[in-house]
Coordinates of C-alpha atoms in Angstrom, one line a residue:
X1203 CA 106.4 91.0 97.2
X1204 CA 103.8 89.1 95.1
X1205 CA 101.9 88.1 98.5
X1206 CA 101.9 91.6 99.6
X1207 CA 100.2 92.8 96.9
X1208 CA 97.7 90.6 96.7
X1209 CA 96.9 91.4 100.4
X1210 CA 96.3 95.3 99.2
X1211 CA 94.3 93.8 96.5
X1212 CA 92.2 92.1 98.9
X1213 CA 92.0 95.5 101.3
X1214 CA 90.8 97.1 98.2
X1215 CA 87.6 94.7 97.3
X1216 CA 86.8 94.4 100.6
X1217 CA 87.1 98.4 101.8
X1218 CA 86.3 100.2 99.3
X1219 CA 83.6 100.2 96.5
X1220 CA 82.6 102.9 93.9
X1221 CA 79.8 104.7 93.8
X1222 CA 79.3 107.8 91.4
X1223 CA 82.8 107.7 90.1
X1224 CA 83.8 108.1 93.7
X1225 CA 85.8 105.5 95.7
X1226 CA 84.1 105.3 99.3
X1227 CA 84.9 103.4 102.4
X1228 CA 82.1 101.1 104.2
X1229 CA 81.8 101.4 107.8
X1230 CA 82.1 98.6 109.5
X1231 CA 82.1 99.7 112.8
X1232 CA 78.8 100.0 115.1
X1233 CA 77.8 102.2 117.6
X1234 CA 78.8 100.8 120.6
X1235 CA 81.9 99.7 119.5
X1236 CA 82.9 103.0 118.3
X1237 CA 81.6 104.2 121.4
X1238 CA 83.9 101.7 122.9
X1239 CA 87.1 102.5 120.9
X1240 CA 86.8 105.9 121.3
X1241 CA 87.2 105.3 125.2
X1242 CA 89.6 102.8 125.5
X1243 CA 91.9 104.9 123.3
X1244 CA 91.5 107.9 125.2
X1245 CA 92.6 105.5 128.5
X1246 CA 95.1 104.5 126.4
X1247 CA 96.8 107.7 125.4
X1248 CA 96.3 109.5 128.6
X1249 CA 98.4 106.8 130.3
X1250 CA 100.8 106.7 127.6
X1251 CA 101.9 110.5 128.4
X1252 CA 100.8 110.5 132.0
X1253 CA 101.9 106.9 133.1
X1254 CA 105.3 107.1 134.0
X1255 CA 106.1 104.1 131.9
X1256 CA 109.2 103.3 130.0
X1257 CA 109.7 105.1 126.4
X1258 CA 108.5 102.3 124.3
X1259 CA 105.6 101.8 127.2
X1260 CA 104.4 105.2 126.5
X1261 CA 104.9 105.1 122.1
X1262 CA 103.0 101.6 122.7
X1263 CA 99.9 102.8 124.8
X1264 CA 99.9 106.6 122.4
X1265 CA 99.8 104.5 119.2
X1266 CA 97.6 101.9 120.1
X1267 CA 95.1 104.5 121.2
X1268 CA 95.5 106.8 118.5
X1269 CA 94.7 104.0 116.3
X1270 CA 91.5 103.2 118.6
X1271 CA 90.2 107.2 118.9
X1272 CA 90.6 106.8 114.8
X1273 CA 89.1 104.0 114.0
X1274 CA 86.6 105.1 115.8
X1275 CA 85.9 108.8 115.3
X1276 CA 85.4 107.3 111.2
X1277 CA 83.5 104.1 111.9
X1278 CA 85.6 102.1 109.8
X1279 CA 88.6 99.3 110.5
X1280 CA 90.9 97.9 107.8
X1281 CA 91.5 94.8 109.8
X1282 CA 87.9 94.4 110.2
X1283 CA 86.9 94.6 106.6
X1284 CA 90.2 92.6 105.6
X1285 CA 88.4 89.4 107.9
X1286 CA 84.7 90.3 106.7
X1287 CA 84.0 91.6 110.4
X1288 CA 81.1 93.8 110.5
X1289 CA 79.5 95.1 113.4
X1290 CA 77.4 97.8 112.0
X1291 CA 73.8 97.3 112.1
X1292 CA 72.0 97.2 108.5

């Protein structure tokens, strides 16, 4: 339990910061790899419902893309941040 909760508490310093009494996310995704996310997802969920594959074929290929068209439709990645990633130009 202790070693999950640290790992939140790193998510949290390296996600989020606060600004104006408001907690904000960094992006930390650039353009072209939102661009590409946003693609691959879609690929992604359209084969998942249209593929013909197995049950946990098609949950696999739906959640994996929904995670990629969210990522990035808000330009940011928890993984990413959690490994100091950043792709996004200054």
């Amino acid at each position: 339990m202790q070693r999950f909760e640290s790992l939140i508490q790193l998510f949290q310093k390296s996600a989020i910061h606060k600004e104006r009494g408001e907690t904000i996310m960094k992006s930390n995704i650039g353009n072209t790899e939102k661009w590409v996310r946003l693609a691959v997802g879609t690929v992604l969920v359209l084969t998942g419902i249209f593929g013909g594959l197995p049950t946990w074929g098609m949950a696999t290929c739906i959640g994996f893309g929904a995670i990629a068209i969210i990522t990035g439709a808000i330009n940011f990645c928890p993984i990413w941040s959690i490994l100091g990633i950043n792709t996004r130009k200054a």
